[in-house]
Coordinates of C-alpha atoms in Angstrom, one line a residue:
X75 CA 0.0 0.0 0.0
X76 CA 1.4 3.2 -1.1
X77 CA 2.4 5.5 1.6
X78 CA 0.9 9.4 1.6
X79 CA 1.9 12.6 3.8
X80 CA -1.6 12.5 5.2
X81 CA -0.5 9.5 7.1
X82 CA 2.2 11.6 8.7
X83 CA -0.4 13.2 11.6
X84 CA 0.6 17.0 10.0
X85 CA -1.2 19.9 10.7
X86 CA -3.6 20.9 8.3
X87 CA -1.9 23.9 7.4
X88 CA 1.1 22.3 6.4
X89 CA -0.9 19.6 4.7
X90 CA -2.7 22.4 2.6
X91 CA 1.1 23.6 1.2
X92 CA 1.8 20.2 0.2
X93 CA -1.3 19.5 -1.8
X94 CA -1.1 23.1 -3.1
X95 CA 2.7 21.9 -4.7
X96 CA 1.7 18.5 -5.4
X97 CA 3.5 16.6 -2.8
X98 CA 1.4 13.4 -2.5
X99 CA 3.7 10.6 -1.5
X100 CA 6.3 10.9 -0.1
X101 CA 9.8 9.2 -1.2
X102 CA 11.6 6.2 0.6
X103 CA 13.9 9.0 2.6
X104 CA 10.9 10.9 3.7
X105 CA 9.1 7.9 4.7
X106 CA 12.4 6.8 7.1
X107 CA 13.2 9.9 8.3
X108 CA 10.0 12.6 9.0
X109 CA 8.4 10.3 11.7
X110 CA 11.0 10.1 13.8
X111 CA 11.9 13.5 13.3
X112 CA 8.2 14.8 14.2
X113 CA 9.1 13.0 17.6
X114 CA 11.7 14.5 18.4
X115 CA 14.1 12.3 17.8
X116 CA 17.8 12.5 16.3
X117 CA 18.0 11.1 12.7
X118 CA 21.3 9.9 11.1
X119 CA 20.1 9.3 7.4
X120 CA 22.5 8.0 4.3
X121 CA 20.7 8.8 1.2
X122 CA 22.3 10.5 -2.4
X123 CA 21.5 13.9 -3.5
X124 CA 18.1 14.0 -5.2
X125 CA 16.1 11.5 -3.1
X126 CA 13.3 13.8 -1.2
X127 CA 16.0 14.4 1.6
X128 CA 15.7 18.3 1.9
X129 CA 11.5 18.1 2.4
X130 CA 12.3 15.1 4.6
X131 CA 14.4 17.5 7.3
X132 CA 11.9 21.0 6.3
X133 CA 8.4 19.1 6.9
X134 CA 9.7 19.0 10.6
X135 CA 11.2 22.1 11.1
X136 CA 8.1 24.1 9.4
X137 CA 5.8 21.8 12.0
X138 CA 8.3 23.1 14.9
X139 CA 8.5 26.4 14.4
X140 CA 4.2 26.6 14.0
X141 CA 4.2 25.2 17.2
X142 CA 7.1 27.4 19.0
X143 CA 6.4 30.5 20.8
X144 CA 9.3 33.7 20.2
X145 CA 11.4 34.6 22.8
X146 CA 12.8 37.7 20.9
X147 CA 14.5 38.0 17.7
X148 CA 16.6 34.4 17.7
X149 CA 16.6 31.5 15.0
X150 CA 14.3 27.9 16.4
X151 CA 16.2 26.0 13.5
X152 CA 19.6 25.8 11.7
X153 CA 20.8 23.8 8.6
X154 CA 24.2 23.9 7.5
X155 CA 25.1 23.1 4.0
X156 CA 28.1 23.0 1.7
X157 CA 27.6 25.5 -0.8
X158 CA 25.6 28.6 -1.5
X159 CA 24.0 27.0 -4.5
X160 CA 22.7 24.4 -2.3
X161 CA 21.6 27.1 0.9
X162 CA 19.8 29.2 -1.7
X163 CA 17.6 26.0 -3.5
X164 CA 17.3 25.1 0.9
X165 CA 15.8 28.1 1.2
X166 CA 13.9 28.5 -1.9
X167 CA 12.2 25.2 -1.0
X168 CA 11.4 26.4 2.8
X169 CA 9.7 29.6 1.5
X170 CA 7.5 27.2 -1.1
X171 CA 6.3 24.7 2.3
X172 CA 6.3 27.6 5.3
X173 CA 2.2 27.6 6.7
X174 CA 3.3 31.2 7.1
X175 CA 4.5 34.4 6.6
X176 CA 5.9 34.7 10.3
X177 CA 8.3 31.6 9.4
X178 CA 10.9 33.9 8.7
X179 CA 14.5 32.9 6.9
X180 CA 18.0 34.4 7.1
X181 CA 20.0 33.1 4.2
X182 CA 23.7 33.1 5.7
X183 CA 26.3 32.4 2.7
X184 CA 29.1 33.8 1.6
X185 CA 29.7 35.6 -2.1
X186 CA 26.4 37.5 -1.7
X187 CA 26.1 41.1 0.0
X188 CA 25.8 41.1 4.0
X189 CA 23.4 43.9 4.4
X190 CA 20.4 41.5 3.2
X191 CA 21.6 38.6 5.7
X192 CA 22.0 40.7 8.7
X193 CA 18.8 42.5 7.9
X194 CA 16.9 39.6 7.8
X195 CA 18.9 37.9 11.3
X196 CA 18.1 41.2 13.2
X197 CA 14.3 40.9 12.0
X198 CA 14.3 37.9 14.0
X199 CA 14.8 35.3 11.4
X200 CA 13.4 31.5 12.9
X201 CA 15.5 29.4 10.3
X202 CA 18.7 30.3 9.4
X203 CA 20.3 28.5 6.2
X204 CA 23.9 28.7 6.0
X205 CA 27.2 27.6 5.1
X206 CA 29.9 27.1 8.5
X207 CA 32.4 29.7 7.3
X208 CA 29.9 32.2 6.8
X209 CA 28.0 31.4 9.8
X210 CA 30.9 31.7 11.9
X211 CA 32.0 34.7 11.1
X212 CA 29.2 36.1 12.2
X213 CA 29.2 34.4 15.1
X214 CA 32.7 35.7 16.1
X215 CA 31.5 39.0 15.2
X216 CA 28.8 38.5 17.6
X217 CA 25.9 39.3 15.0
X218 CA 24.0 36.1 15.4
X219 CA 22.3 34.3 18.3
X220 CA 22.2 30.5 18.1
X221 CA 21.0 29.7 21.8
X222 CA 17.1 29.5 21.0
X223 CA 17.8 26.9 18.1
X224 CA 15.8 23.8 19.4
X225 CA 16.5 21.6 15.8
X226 CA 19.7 21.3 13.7
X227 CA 20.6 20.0 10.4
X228 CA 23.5 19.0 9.0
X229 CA 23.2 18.1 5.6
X230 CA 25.5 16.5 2.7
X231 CA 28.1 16.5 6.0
X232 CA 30.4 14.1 3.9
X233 CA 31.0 17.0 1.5
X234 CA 30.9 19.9 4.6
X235 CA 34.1 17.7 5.6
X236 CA 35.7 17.2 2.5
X237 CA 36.0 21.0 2.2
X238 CA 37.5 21.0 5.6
X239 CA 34.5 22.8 7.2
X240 CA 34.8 20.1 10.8
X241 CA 36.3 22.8 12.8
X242 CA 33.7 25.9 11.7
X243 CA 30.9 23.0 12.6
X244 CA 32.2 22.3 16.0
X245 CA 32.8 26.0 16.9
X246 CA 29.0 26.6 15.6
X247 CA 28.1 23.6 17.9
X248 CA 29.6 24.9 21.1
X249 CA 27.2 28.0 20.2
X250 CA 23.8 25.9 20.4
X251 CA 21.9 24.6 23.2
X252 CA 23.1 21.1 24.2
X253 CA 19.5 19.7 24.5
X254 CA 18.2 20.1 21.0
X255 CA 17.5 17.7 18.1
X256 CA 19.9 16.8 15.5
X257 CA 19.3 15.6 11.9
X258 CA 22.6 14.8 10.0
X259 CA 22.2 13.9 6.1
X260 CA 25.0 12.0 4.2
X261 CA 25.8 9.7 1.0
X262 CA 28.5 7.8 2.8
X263 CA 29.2 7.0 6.3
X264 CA 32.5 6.7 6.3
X265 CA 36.2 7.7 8.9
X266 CA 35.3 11.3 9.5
X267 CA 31.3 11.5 9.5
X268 CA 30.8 8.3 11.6
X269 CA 33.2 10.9 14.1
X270 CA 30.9 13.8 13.6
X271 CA 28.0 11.5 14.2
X272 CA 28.9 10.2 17.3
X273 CA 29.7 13.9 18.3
X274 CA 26.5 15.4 17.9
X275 CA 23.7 12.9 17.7
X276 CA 21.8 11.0 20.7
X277 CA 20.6 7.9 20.0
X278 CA 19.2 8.6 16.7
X279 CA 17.5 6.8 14.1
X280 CA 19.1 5.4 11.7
X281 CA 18.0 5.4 7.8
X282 CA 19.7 4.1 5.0
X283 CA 18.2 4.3 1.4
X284 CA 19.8 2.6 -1.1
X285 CA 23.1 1.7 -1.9
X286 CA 25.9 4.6 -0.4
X287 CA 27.8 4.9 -2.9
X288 CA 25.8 3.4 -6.2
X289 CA 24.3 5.4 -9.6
X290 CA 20.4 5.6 -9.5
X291 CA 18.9 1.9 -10.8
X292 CA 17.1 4.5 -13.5
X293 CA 20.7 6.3 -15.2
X294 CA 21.6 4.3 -18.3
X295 CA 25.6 3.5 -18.2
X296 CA 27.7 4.4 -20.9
X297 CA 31.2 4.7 -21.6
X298 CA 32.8 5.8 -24.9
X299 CA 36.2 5.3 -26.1
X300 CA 37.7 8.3 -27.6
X301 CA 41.0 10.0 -28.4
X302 CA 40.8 13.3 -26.5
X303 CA 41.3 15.5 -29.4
X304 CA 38.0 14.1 -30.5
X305 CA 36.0 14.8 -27.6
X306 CA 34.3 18.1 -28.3
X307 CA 33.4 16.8 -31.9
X308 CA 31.7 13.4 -30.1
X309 CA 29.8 15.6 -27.5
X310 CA 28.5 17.5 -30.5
X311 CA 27.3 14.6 -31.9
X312 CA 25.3 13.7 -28.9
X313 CA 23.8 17.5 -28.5
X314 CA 22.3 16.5 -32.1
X315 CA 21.6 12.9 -31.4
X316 CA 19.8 13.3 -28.3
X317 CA 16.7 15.6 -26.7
X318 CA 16.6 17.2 -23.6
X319 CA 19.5 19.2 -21.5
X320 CA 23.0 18.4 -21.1
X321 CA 25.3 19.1 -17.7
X322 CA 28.7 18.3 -18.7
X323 CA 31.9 17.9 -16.3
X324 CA 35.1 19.0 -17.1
X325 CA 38.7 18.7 -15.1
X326 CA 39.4 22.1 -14.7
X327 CA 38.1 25.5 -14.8
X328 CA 39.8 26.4 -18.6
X329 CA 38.7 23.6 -19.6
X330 CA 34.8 24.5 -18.8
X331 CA 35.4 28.0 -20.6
X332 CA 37.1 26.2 -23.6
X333 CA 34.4 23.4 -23.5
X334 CA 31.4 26.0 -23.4
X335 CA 33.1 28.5 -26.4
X336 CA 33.5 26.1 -28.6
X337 CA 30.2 25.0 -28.3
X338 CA 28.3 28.6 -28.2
X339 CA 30.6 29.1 -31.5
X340 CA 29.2 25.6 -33.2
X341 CA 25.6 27.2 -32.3
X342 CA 24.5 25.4 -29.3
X343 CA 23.3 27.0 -26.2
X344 CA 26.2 26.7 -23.6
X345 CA 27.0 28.5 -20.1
X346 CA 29.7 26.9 -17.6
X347 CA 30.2 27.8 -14.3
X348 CA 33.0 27.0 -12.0
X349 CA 35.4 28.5 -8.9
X350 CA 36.5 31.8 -10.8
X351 CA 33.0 32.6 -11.7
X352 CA 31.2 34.9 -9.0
X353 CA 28.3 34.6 -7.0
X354 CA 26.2 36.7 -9.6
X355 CA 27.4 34.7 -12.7
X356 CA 27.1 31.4 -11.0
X357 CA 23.3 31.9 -9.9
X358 CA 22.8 33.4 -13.6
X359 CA 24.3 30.5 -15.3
X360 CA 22.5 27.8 -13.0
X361 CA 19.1 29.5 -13.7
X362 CA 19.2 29.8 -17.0
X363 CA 19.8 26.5 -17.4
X364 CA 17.9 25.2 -15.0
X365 CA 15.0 27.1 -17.0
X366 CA 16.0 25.4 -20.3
X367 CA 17.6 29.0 -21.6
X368 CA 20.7 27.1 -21.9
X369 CA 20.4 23.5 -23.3
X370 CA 24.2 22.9 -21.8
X371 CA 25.7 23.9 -18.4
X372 CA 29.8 23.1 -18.2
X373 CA 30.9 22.7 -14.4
X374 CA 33.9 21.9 -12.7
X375 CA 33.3 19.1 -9.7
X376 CA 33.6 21.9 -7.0
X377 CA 31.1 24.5 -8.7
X378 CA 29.1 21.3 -9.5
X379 CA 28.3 20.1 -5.9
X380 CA 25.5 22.2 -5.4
X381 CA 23.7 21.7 -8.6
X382 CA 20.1 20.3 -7.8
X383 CA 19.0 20.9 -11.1
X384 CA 15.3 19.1 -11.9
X385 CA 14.9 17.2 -15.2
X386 CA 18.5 16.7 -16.6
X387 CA 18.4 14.2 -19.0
X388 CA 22.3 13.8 -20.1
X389 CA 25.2 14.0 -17.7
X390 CA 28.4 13.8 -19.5
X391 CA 31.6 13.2 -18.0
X392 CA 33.9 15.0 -20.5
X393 CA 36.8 14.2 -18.4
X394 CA 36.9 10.9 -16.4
X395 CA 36.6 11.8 -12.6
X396 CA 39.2 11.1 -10.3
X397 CA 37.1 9.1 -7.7
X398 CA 34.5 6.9 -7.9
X399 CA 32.8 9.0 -5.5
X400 CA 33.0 12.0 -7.9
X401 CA 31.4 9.7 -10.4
X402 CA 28.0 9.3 -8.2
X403 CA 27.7 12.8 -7.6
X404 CA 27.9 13.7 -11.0
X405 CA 25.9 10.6 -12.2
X406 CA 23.2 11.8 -9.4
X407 CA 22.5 15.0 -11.4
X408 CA 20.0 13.0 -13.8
X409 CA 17.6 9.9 -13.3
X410 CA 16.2 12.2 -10.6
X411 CA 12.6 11.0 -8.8
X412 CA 12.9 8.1 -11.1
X413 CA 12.9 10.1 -14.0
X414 CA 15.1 8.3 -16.5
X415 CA 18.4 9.4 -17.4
X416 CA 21.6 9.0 -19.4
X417 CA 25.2 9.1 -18.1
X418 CA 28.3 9.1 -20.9
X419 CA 31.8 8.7 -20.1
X420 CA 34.7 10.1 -22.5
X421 CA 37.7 7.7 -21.7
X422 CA 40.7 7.7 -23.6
X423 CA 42.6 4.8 -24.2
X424 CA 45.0 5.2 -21.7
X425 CA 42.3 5.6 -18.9
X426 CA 40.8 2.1 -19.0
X427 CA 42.3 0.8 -16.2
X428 CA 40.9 4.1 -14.8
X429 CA 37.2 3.3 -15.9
X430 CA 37.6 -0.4 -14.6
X431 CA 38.6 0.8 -10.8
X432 CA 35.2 2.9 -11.1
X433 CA 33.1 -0.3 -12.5
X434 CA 34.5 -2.5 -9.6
X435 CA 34.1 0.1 -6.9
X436 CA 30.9 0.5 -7.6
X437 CA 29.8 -3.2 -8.8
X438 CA 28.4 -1.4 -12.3
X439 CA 29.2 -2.3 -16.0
X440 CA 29.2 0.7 -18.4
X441 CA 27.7 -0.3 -22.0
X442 CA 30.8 0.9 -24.2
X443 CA 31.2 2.3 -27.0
X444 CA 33.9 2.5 -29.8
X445 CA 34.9 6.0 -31.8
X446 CA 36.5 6.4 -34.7
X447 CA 34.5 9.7 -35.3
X448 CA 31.7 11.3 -33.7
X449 CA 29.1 9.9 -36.2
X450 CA 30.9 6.5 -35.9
X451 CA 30.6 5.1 -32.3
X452 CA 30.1 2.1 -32.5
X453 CA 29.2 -0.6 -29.0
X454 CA 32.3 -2.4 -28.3

């Protein structure tokens, strides 16, 4: 029997935004982790990007903060996140579920003016979204108080710690009330997050959706063979060959700008971003895309970890990425909601030992594909 949010006891305010955005049934992550949450209780959840997660941790927080009474001008929840790409889709999301106007939010990133942030902190802001280096700052600048916060998030915490943010989340910690509730998001539970885990949970429940490190069942595997001087003309082959958008990763930050003119200069609809692009170009790039204005977005891996684009029908891995890790993050970008989806991988010769480590990591077998030229790839 299929499970719906109106078995989740919610209040009939809340109920009313979800039916107004069409948010029937819930996924397999929201199912695991909301009743728990709704009680109270700590939630350690493994689930990939793209999985319901973010409506799994606001459903509770938007039924707290109905339900809390102001003391003052101080935030009743926190979530930390990565990136600002990720914060601003966070809060996006929060203002499209909120039962009301008085659920206020305090965007607290970095790259984006100050004024706005503090303004909206000093308002009395209930949620704050932020990233940790942002965050702190302000808290050593004594512009925010965390002491009210009675729910915390920590989501994607495996990628907080990869770009060394552990010691800007335990200095935030020491700032919050030591009797609050904890909900901690990752897609692997691995060394340093099982640490962070132990740290800051009690007791919590534990879900685990899927595979940890595995490509959505619904992303078609491919792999093509192809001399590097020939990958640009094979990529344009697949722009004409195939319908629907196209986010395509690239090694380095040159090689998104060179990737992206070429293609605007063959007549396709390209934008890239990546680490030298600011805030402003990065959010301009993503929605443009994101609202089909550009058929191709070019990102780097770091610029990419935010990306939580809807309907992406072609990831393309331009250049092979260094982990296998990398490789499910980038994969994750299409197939999302079990939509179906296609993943390509440009290997050169010289990298098939390199595609083979991925396949056994992750117990996957690419279909592959010969090229002589574009217009000639042929399944090996």
């Amino acid at each position: 029997m299929t499970t719906q949010f109106t078995q989740f006891s919610l209040s009939p305010a809340l109920m009313a935004r979800l039916d107004a955005n069409q948010f029937e049934i819930p996924t397999p992550v929201q199912i695991g982790c909301i009743p728990p949450a709704l009680q109270g209780r700590d939630v350690l959840a493994t689930a990939q990007t793209g999985t319901g997660k973010t409506l799994g941790y606001l459903i509770p927080i938007v039924e707290l903060l109905q339900r809390a009474v102001a003391r003052g001008p101080a935030a009743h929840a926190l979530i930390l996140l990565p990136t600002r790409e990720l914060a601003m889709q966070v809060e996006q999301a929060f203002l499209t579920v909120r039962t009301s106007s008085e659920q206020t939010v305090a965007l607290v990133v970095g790259g984006l003016a100050e004024r706005s942030q503090l303004d909206a902190i000093r308002r009395g802001a209930r949620l704050i979204v932020a990233t940790p280096g942002r965050l702190e700052d302000y808290l050593k600048r004594k512009l925010v108080r965390l002491d009210q916060v009675k729910i915390l998030v920590l989501d994607e915490v495996d990628r907080m710690l990869d770009m060394g943010f552990q010691p800007a989340i335990a200095r935030i910690a020491t700032t919050l009330p030591a009797v609050r509730q904890t909900l901690c998001y990752s897609a692997t539970l691995e060394g340093s997050v099982k640490e962070v885990a132990r740290k800051y949970l009690n007791n919590p429940v534990r879900v685990e959706i899927g595979s940890v490190l595995k490509p959505a069942e619904n992303v078609e595997l491919r792999t093509f063979e192809v001399e590097p001087d020939k990958k640009q003309e094979l990529l344009e082959h697949l722009l004409g060959a195939e319908q629907g958008s196209f986010l395509v990763f690239v090694r380095t930050k040159h090689g998104a700008d060179r990737v992206a003119r070429r293609l605007v200069r063959s007549g396709h609809s390209a934008t890239q971003i990546h680490g030298d692009r600011s805030q402003a170009q990065r959010n301009q790039a993503l929605r443009s895309f994101s609202e089909g204005r550009h058929r191709v977005l070019v990102a780097t891996d770091v610029a990419a970890r935010g990306i939580d684009v809807a309907n992406v029908a072609h990831v393309i891995n331009f250049d092979m990425p260094k982990m296998a890790e990398d490789f499910v993050h980038r994969v994750g970008r299409t197939g999302r909601a079990s939509a179906h989806g296609v993943a390509s991988t440009f290997a050169g010769p010289a990298e098939r030992n390199d595609l083979r480590k991925i396949e056994r990591t992750l117990s996957i077998t690419m279909k592959r594909f010969r090229v002589r030229s574009a217009d000639t790839a042929k399944a090996a």
